[in-house]
PDB file of C-alpha atoms in Angstrom:
ATOM      1  CA  ALA L   1      -8.465  20.898   7.512  1.00 69.00           C
ATOM      2  CA  GLN L   2      -5.068  22.508   7.399  1.00 77.00           C
ATOM      3  CA  SER L   3      -2.554  20.738   9.596  1.00 87.00           C
ATOM      4  CA  VAL L   4       1.119  20.065  10.180  1.00 92.00           C
ATOM      5  CA  SER L   5       2.242  16.750  11.660  1.00 93.00           C
ATOM      6  CA  GLN L   6       5.511  16.167  13.426  1.00 95.00           C
ATOM      7  CA  HIS L   7       5.819  12.485  14.083  1.00 87.00           C
ATOM      8  CA  ASN L   8       8.518  12.497  16.717  1.00 87.00           C
ATOM      9  CA  HIS L   9       7.593  14.269  19.919  1.00 91.00           C
ATOM     10  CA  HIS L  10      10.754  13.423  21.829  1.00 95.00           C
ATOM     11  CA  VAL L  11      14.115  12.431  20.385  1.00 96.00           C
ATOM     12  CA  ILE L  12      17.243  11.578  22.347  1.00 97.00           C
ATOM     13  CA  LEU L  13      20.561  11.281  20.526  1.00 97.00           C
ATOM     14  CA  SER L  14      24.198  11.075  21.408  1.00 97.00           C
ATOM     15  CA  GLU L  15      26.585  13.686  20.093  1.00 96.00           C
ATOM     16  CA  ALA L  16      27.741  13.049  16.521  1.00 96.00           C
ATOM     17  CA  ALA L  17      24.625  11.041  15.699  1.00 97.00           C
ATOM     18  CA  SER L  18      22.641  11.983  12.618  1.00 97.00           C
ATOM     19  CA  LEU L  19      19.276  13.656  12.972  1.00 97.00           C
ATOM     20  CA  GLU L  20      16.123  13.567  10.914  1.00 97.00           C
ATOM     21  CA  LEU L  21      12.887  15.086  12.142  1.00 97.00           C
ATOM     22  CA  GLY L  22       9.770  14.423  10.156  1.00 96.00           C
ATOM     23  CA  CYS L  23       7.233  17.033   9.073  1.00 96.00           C
ATOM     24  CA  ASN L  24       4.178  16.449   6.901  1.00 95.00           C
ATOM     25  CA  TYR L  25       1.583  19.021   6.049  1.00 93.00           C
ATOM     26  CA  SER L  26      -1.935  19.148   4.755  1.00 88.00           C
ATOM     27  CA  TYR L  27      -2.542  22.539   3.205  1.00 77.00           C
ATOM     28  CA  GLY L  28      -4.066  23.278  -0.176  1.00 71.00           C
ATOM     29  CA  GLY L  29      -2.221  25.264  -2.759  1.00 78.00           C
ATOM     30  CA  THR L  30       1.346  26.428  -2.993  1.00 82.00           C
ATOM     31  CA  VAL L  31       2.992  26.843   0.362  1.00 86.00           C
ATOM     32  CA  ASN L  32       5.977  28.297   2.140  1.00 90.00           C
ATOM     33  CA  LEU L  33       7.680  25.996   4.640  1.00 93.00           C
ATOM     34  CA  PHE L  34       9.653  26.817   7.758  1.00 94.00           C
ATOM     35  CA  TRP L  35      11.504  25.242  10.626  1.00 96.00           C
ATOM     36  CA  TYR L  36      11.743  27.225  13.842  1.00 95.00           C
ATOM     37  CA  VAL L  37      13.808  26.315  16.889  1.00 95.00           C
ATOM     38  CA  GLN L  38      13.491  27.222  20.542  1.00 93.00           C
ATOM     39  CA  TYR L  39      16.629  26.740  22.613  1.00 94.00           C
ATOM     40  CA  PRO L  40      16.173  26.455  26.388  1.00 92.00           C
ATOM     41  CA  GLY L  41      15.303  29.830  27.842  1.00 89.00           C
ATOM     42  CA  GLN L  42      15.258  31.565  24.472  1.00 91.00           C
ATOM     43  CA  HIS L  43      12.669  32.818  22.025  1.00 89.00           C
ATOM     44  CA  LEU L  44      11.553  30.909  18.973  1.00 92.00           C
ATOM     45  CA  GLN L  45      13.832  31.695  16.031  1.00 92.00           C
ATOM     46  CA  LEU L  46      13.964  30.791  12.373  1.00 92.00           C
ATOM     47  CA  LEU L  47      16.178  27.864  11.444  1.00 95.00           C
ATOM     48  CA  LEU L  48      15.466  27.693   7.721  1.00 94.00           C
ATOM     49  CA  LYS L  49      12.765  28.285   5.138  1.00 93.00           C
ATOM     50  CA  TYR L  50      11.681  27.103   1.716  1.00 93.00           C
ATOM     51  CA  PHE L  51       9.762  29.171  -0.804  1.00 88.00           C
ATOM     52  CA  SER L  52      10.656  27.826  -4.233  1.00 88.00           C
ATOM     53  CA  GLY L  53      13.538  26.516  -6.318  1.00 90.00           C
ATOM     54  CA  ASP L  54      16.011  23.946  -5.040  1.00 93.00           C
ATOM     55  CA  PRO L  55      14.012  21.684  -2.712  1.00 94.00           C
ATOM     56  CA  LEU L  56      17.066  21.134  -0.523  1.00 96.00           C
ATOM     57  CA  VAL L  57      17.550  24.183   1.666  1.00 96.00           C
ATOM     58  CA  LYS L  58      20.312  24.915   4.091  1.00 95.00           C
ATOM     59  CA  GLY L  59      19.890  26.830   7.293  1.00 93.00           C
ATOM     60  CA  ILE L  60      21.938  27.941  10.234  1.00 91.00           C
ATOM     61  CA  LYS L  61      24.159  25.694  12.339  1.00 93.00           C
ATOM     62  CA  GLY L  62      24.497  22.983   9.711  1.00 95.00           C
ATOM     63  CA  PHE L  63      20.800  22.150   9.442  1.00 97.00           C
ATOM     64  CA  GLU L  64      19.133  21.383   6.143  1.00 97.00           C
ATOM     65  CA  ALA L  65      15.655  20.355   5.027  1.00 97.00           C
ATOM     66  CA  GLU L  66      14.262  18.752   1.939  1.00 96.00           C
ATOM     67  CA  PHE L  67      10.902  19.591   0.428  1.00 94.00           C
ATOM     68  CA  ILE L  68       9.281  16.606  -1.248  1.00 94.00           C
ATOM     69  CA  LYS L  69       6.109  17.894  -2.856  1.00 90.00           C
ATOM     70  CA  SER L  70       4.706  14.470  -3.720  1.00 91.00           C
ATOM     71  CA  LYS L  71       4.927  13.443  -0.084  1.00 93.00           C
ATOM     72  CA  PHE L  72       3.863  16.796   1.383  1.00 93.00           C
ATOM     73  CA  SER L  73       6.954  16.558   3.538  1.00 95.00           C
ATOM     74  CA  PHE L  74       9.659  18.917   4.741  1.00 96.00           C
ATOM     75  CA  ASN L  75      11.996  16.879   6.910  1.00 97.00           C
ATOM     76  CA  LEU L  76      14.789  18.482   8.891  1.00 97.00           C
ATOM     77  CA  ARG L  77      18.239  16.900   8.914  1.00 97.00           C
ATOM     78  CA  LYS L  78      21.659  17.362  10.412  1.00 97.00           C
ATOM     79  CA  PRO L  79      24.521  14.934   9.757  1.00 96.00           C
ATOM     80  CA  SER L  80      26.134  15.238  13.175  1.00 97.00           C
ATOM     81  CA  VAL L  81      24.358  16.777  16.162  1.00 97.00           C
ATOM     82  CA  GLN L  82      25.992  18.620  19.017  1.00 97.00           C
ATOM     83  CA  TRP L  83      24.973  19.015  22.632  1.00 96.00           C
ATOM     84  CA  SER L  84      24.091  22.638  21.834  1.00 96.00           C
ATOM     85  CA  ASP L  85      21.379  21.435  19.431  1.00 97.00           C
ATOM     86  CA  THR L  86      19.248  20.444  22.410  1.00 97.00           C
ATOM     87  CA  ALA L  87      16.046  22.391  21.780  1.00 97.00           C
ATOM     88  CA  GLU L  88      12.468  22.155  20.599  1.00 95.00           C
ATOM     89  CA  TYR L  89      11.925  22.218  16.850  1.00 97.00           C
ATOM     90  CA  PHE L  90       8.744  23.363  15.123  1.00 96.00           C
ATOM     91  CA  CYS L  91       7.727  22.893  11.525  1.00 96.00           C
ATOM     92  CA  ALA L  92       5.375  25.526  10.068  1.00 93.00           C
ATOM     93  CA  VAL L  93       3.614  26.226   6.797  1.00 91.00           C
ATOM     94  CA  ASN L  94       1.706  29.076   5.250  1.00 85.00           C
ATOM     95  CA  ARG L  95       0.216  29.855   1.857  1.00 77.00           C
ATOM     96  CA  ILE L  96       1.806  32.152  -0.670  1.00 62.00           C
ATOM     97  CA  SER L  97      -1.426  34.050  -1.226  1.00 64.00           C
ATOM     98  CA  GLY L  98      -4.677  34.682   0.513  1.00 67.00           C
ATOM     99  CA  THR L  99      -4.448  34.386   4.243  1.00 71.00           C
ATOM    100  CA  TYR L 100      -0.921  34.385   5.560  1.00 74.00           C
ATOM    101  CA  LYS L 101      -1.650  32.642   8.781  1.00 82.00           C
ATOM    102  CA  TYR L 102       0.935  30.105   9.812  1.00 87.00           C
ATOM    103  CA  ILE L 103       0.103  26.562  10.849  1.00 89.00           C
ATOM    104  CA  PHE L 104       2.612  25.074  13.269  1.00 92.00           C
ATOM    105  CA  GLY L 105       3.268  21.478  14.181  1.00 93.00           C
ATOM    106  CA  THR L 106       3.253  20.302  17.785  1.00 92.00           C
ATOM    107  CA  GLY L 107       7.033  20.387  18.018  1.00 94.00           C
ATOM    108  CA  THR L 108       9.795  17.858  18.614  1.00 96.00           C
ATOM    109  CA  ARG L 109      11.914  18.018  21.738  1.00 95.00           C
ATOM    110  CA  LEU L 110      15.468  17.012  20.943  1.00 97.00           C
ATOM    111  CA  LYS L 111      17.902  16.128  23.678  1.00 97.00           C
ATOM    112  CA  VAL L 112      21.511  15.543  22.737  1.00 97.00           C
ATOM    113  CA  LEU L 113      23.617  13.681  25.257  1.00 96.00           C
ATOM    114  CA  ALA L 114      27.213  14.798  25.619  1.00 90.00           C
TER     115      ALA L 114
ATOM    116  CA  GLY I   1      13.603  48.223  19.947  1.00 52.00           C
ATOM    117  CA  ALA I   2      15.900  45.254  19.845  1.00 77.00           C
ATOM    118  CA  GLY I   3      13.163  42.681  19.573  1.00 92.00           C
ATOM    119  CA  VAL I   4       9.536  41.855  20.191  1.00 95.00           C
ATOM    120  CA  SER I   5       8.498  42.504  23.759  1.00 96.00           C
ATOM    121  CA  GLN I   6       5.465  41.244  25.608  1.00 97.00           C
ATOM    122  CA  SER I   7       3.942  42.162  28.923  1.00 96.00           C
ATOM    123  CA  PRO I   8       3.294  40.937  31.459  1.00 97.00           C
ATOM    124  CA  SER I   9       5.636  37.977  31.381  1.00 96.00           C
ATOM    125  CA  ASN I  10       3.401  36.118  33.808  1.00 97.00           C
ATOM    126  CA  LYS I  11      -0.225  36.660  34.697  1.00 97.00           C
ATOM    127  CA  VAL I  12      -2.237  34.767  37.269  1.00 98.00           C
ATOM    128  CA  THR I  13      -5.932  35.547  37.348  1.00 97.00           C
ATOM    129  CA  GLU I  14      -9.143  34.161  38.719  1.00 97.00           C
ATOM    130  CA  LYS I  15     -11.735  32.506  36.576  1.00 97.00           C
ATOM    131  CA  GLY I  16     -14.196  35.062  35.241  1.00 97.00           C
ATOM    132  CA  LYS I  17     -11.816  38.022  35.248  1.00 97.00           C
ATOM    133  CA  ASP I  18     -10.726  39.888  32.122  1.00 98.00           C
ATOM    134  CA  VAL I  19      -7.063  40.062  31.117  1.00 98.00           C
ATOM    135  CA  GLU I  20      -5.118  42.181  28.663  1.00 98.00           C
ATOM    136  CA  LEU I  21      -1.892  41.014  27.092  1.00 98.00           C
ATOM    137  CA  ARG I  22       0.373  43.448  25.315  1.00 98.00           C
ATOM    138  CA  CYS I  23       2.776  43.054  22.431  1.00 97.00           C
ATOM    139  CA  ASP I  24       5.291  45.591  21.170  1.00 96.00           C
ATOM    140  CA  PRO I  25       6.600  44.508  17.766  1.00 96.00           C
ATOM    141  CA  ILE I  26       9.908  45.385  16.196  1.00 94.00           C
ATOM    142  CA  SER I  27       9.809  48.939  14.903  1.00 92.00           C
ATOM    143  CA  GLY I  28       8.873  49.037  11.228  1.00 90.00           C
ATOM    144  CA  HIS I  29       7.280  45.598  11.192  1.00 92.00           C
ATOM    145  CA  THR I  30       3.822  45.926   9.707  1.00 90.00           C
ATOM    146  CA  ALA I  31       2.695  42.349  10.320  1.00 91.00           C
ATOM    147  CA  LEU I  32       1.899  41.081  13.794  1.00 94.00           C
ATOM    148  CA  TYR I  33       0.740  37.628  14.865  1.00 94.00           C
ATOM    149  CA  TRP I  34      -0.735  36.153  18.043  1.00 96.00           C
ATOM    150  CA  TYR I  35      -0.420  32.497  18.971  1.00 96.00           C
ATOM    151  CA  ARG I  36      -1.413  30.348  21.927  1.00 96.00           C
ATOM    152  CA  GLN I  37       0.667  27.449  23.164  1.00 93.00           C
ATOM    153  CA  ARG I  38      -0.928  25.103  25.635  1.00 91.00           C
ATOM    154  CA  LEU I  39       1.236  22.787  27.665  1.00 85.00           C
ATOM    155  CA  GLY I  40       2.675  20.040  25.488  1.00 78.00           C
ATOM    156  CA  GLN I  41       1.081  21.361  22.334  1.00 83.00           C
ATOM    157  CA  GLY I  42       2.200  23.315  19.312  1.00 85.00           C
ATOM    158  CA  LEU I  43       1.553  26.921  18.471  1.00 91.00           C
ATOM    159  CA  GLU I  44      -2.098  27.631  17.760  1.00 92.00           C
ATOM    160  CA  PHE I  45      -2.705  30.577  15.437  1.00 92.00           C
ATOM    161  CA  LEU I  46      -5.111  33.146  16.860  1.00 95.00           C
ATOM    162  CA  ILE I  47      -5.036  36.269  14.665  1.00 94.00           C
ATOM    163  CA  TYR I  48      -2.728  38.341  12.527  1.00 91.00           C
ATOM    164  CA  PHE I  49      -2.592  42.018  11.655  1.00 92.00           C
ATOM    165  CA  GLN I  50      -1.316  43.692   8.541  1.00 89.00           C
ATOM    166  CA  GLY I  51      -1.023  47.297   9.659  1.00 90.00           C
ATOM    167  CA  ASN I  52      -3.980  47.946  11.906  1.00 90.00           C
ATOM    168  CA  SER I  53      -6.284  45.577  10.042  1.00 90.00           C
ATOM    169  CA  ALA I  54      -6.858  41.947  10.922  1.00 88.00           C
ATOM    170  CA  PRO I  55      -7.354  39.988   7.673  1.00 85.00           C
ATOM    171  CA  ASP I  56      -7.610  36.693   9.495  1.00 85.00           C
ATOM    172  CA  LYS I  57      -9.246  36.246  12.886  1.00 88.00           C
ATOM    173  CA  SER I  58     -10.176  32.662  12.277  1.00 86.00           C
ATOM    174  CA  GLY I  59      -8.065  31.326  15.117  1.00 90.00           C
ATOM    175  CA  LEU I  60      -9.767  33.234  17.913  1.00 94.00           C
ATOM    176  CA  PRO I  61     -11.354  30.449  20.004  1.00 93.00           C
ATOM    177  CA  SER I  62     -14.494  32.308  21.042  1.00 93.00           C
ATOM    178  CA  ASP I  63     -16.050  35.745  21.231  1.00 94.00           C
ATOM    179  CA  ARG I  64     -14.375  36.165  24.619  1.00 97.00           C
ATOM    180  CA  PHE I  65     -11.143  36.751  22.714  1.00 97.00           C
ATOM    181  CA  SER I  66     -10.458  39.984  20.880  1.00 96.00           C
ATOM    182  CA  ALA I  67      -7.401  41.860  19.689  1.00 97.00           C
ATOM    183  CA  GLU I  68      -6.610  45.259  18.390  1.00 95.00           C
ATOM    184  CA  ARG I  69      -3.640  47.092  17.037  1.00 95.00           C
ATOM    185  CA  THR I  70      -3.091  50.802  16.911  1.00 90.00           C
ATOM    186  CA  GLY I  71      -0.604  53.007  15.109  1.00 85.00           C
ATOM    187  CA  GLU I  72       0.770  49.982  13.297  1.00 83.00           C
ATOM    188  CA  SER I  73       2.598  49.275  16.504  1.00 92.00           C
ATOM    189  CA  VAL I  74       1.463  47.888  19.816  1.00 96.00           C
ATOM    190  CA  SER I  75      -1.214  45.205  19.934  1.00 97.00           C
ATOM    191  CA  THR I  76      -3.423  44.099  22.792  1.00 97.00           C
ATOM    192  CA  LEU I  77      -5.040  40.699  23.128  1.00 98.00           C
ATOM    193  CA  THR I  78      -8.003  40.755  25.501  1.00 98.00           C
ATOM    194  CA  ILE I  79      -9.609  37.730  27.038  1.00 98.00           C
ATOM    195  CA  GLN I  80     -12.906  38.355  28.771  1.00 98.00           C
ATOM    196  CA  ARG I  81     -14.392  36.164  31.479  1.00 97.00           C
ATOM    197  CA  THR I  82     -11.343  33.930  31.562  1.00 97.00           C
ATOM    198  CA  GLN I  83     -11.756  30.185  31.880  1.00 97.00           C
ATOM    199  CA  GLN I  84      -9.284  27.596  33.105  1.00 96.00           C
ATOM    200  CA  GLU I  85      -8.828  26.283  29.571  1.00 95.00           C
ATOM    201  CA  ASP I  86      -7.431  29.702  28.615  1.00 97.00           C
ATOM    202  CA  SER I  87      -4.294  28.898  30.629  1.00 97.00           C
ATOM    203  CA  ALA I  88      -1.412  28.863  28.165  1.00 97.00           C
ATOM    204  CA  VAL I  89       1.577  30.804  26.919  1.00 96.00           C
ATOM    205  CA  TYR I  90       0.489  33.545  24.542  1.00 98.00           C
ATOM    206  CA  LEU I  91       3.135  34.364  21.953  1.00 97.00           C
ATOM    207  CA  CYS I  92       3.383  37.381  19.741  1.00 97.00           C
ATOM    208  CA  ALA I  93       5.488  37.630  16.586  1.00 95.00           C
ATOM    209  CA  SER I  94       6.130  40.347  14.055  1.00 93.00           C
ATOM    210  CA  SER I  95       7.498  40.438  10.532  1.00 90.00           C
ATOM    211  CA  LEU I  96       8.315  43.103   7.962  1.00 87.00           C
ATOM    212  CA  ASP I  97       5.041  42.467   6.178  1.00 75.00           C
ATOM    213  CA  THR I  98       3.000  39.598   4.876  1.00 66.00           C
ATOM    214  CA  SER I  99       3.852  39.812   1.172  1.00 70.00           C
ATOM    215  CA  GLY I 100       3.901  36.287  -0.112  1.00 66.00           C
ATOM    216  CA  GLY I 101       4.127  35.030   3.441  1.00 69.00           C
ATOM    217  CA  ARG I 102       7.880  34.899   3.121  1.00 75.00           C
ATOM    218  CA  HIS I 103       9.186  37.174   5.782  1.00 79.00           C
ATOM    219  CA  GLU I 104      10.699  35.674   8.910  1.00 85.00           C
ATOM    220  CA  GLN I 105       8.643  36.016  12.047  1.00 89.00           C
ATOM    221  CA  PHE I 106      10.421  37.312  15.119  1.00 92.00           C
ATOM    222  CA  PHE I 107       8.915  36.019  18.324  1.00 94.00           C
ATOM    223  CA  GLY I 108       8.570  37.607  21.722  1.00 95.00           C
ATOM    224  CA  PRO I 109       9.165  35.826  25.027  1.00 94.00           C
ATOM    225  CA  GLY I 110       5.483  35.158  25.585  1.00 96.00           C
ATOM    226  CA  THR I 111       3.034  35.799  28.402  1.00 97.00           C
ATOM    227  CA  ARG I 112       2.296  32.823  30.633  1.00 97.00           C
ATOM    228  CA  LEU I 113      -1.357  33.055  31.657  1.00 98.00           C
ATOM    229  CA  THR I 114      -2.663  30.951  34.520  1.00 97.00           C
ATOM    230  CA  VAL I 115      -6.372  30.983  35.277  1.00 97.00           C
ATOM    231  CA  LEU I 116      -7.222  29.634  38.717  1.00 95.00           C
TER     232      LEU I 116
END
């Protein structure tokens, strides 16, 4: 069955710490990969996306993610987090053809301590 | 409009009643998606529309759930004979289209449904 796994449900970091959130997917065929973020009181919004080409993609606010096809992974990273990065982060995948439904992970709640 | 809007923002209903949830996508967006988010869980795909057609309804949990879209604009998600397990936040998103699945989805604020 198609699925997306986010291993860390809750993460607490101090400001300036480095961040890596794991995402693994199980989805046949060629896929598109996304990270969405939901800041407190706000709507879900796109953080970054990968379709093809360079497997290291950069998004907004200093975030980046690396697609490792052999590991079916798309981990999110940031070298130095800020208090304003406190949010819930969702990994998502869909296929490039056929049905375009998105499969989302369960989310990771990140709290950054000032 | 400026973004995706959903109404109502909150809905409390009694078990067995029918509810209708509305989504107004961004103007010009031909693709529209419905998701359900139960407490502490991720987003569960329900259905998506390309124009007024629904190519994939595979996420609808039961035949009590239905959705329609008219005029390539507003969409309504209807839940008949609501059950307590239907309590969740229902999210709507729209995107320019579905070509290659590459367009960013823009999400609405959600409708929080509570079934007593």
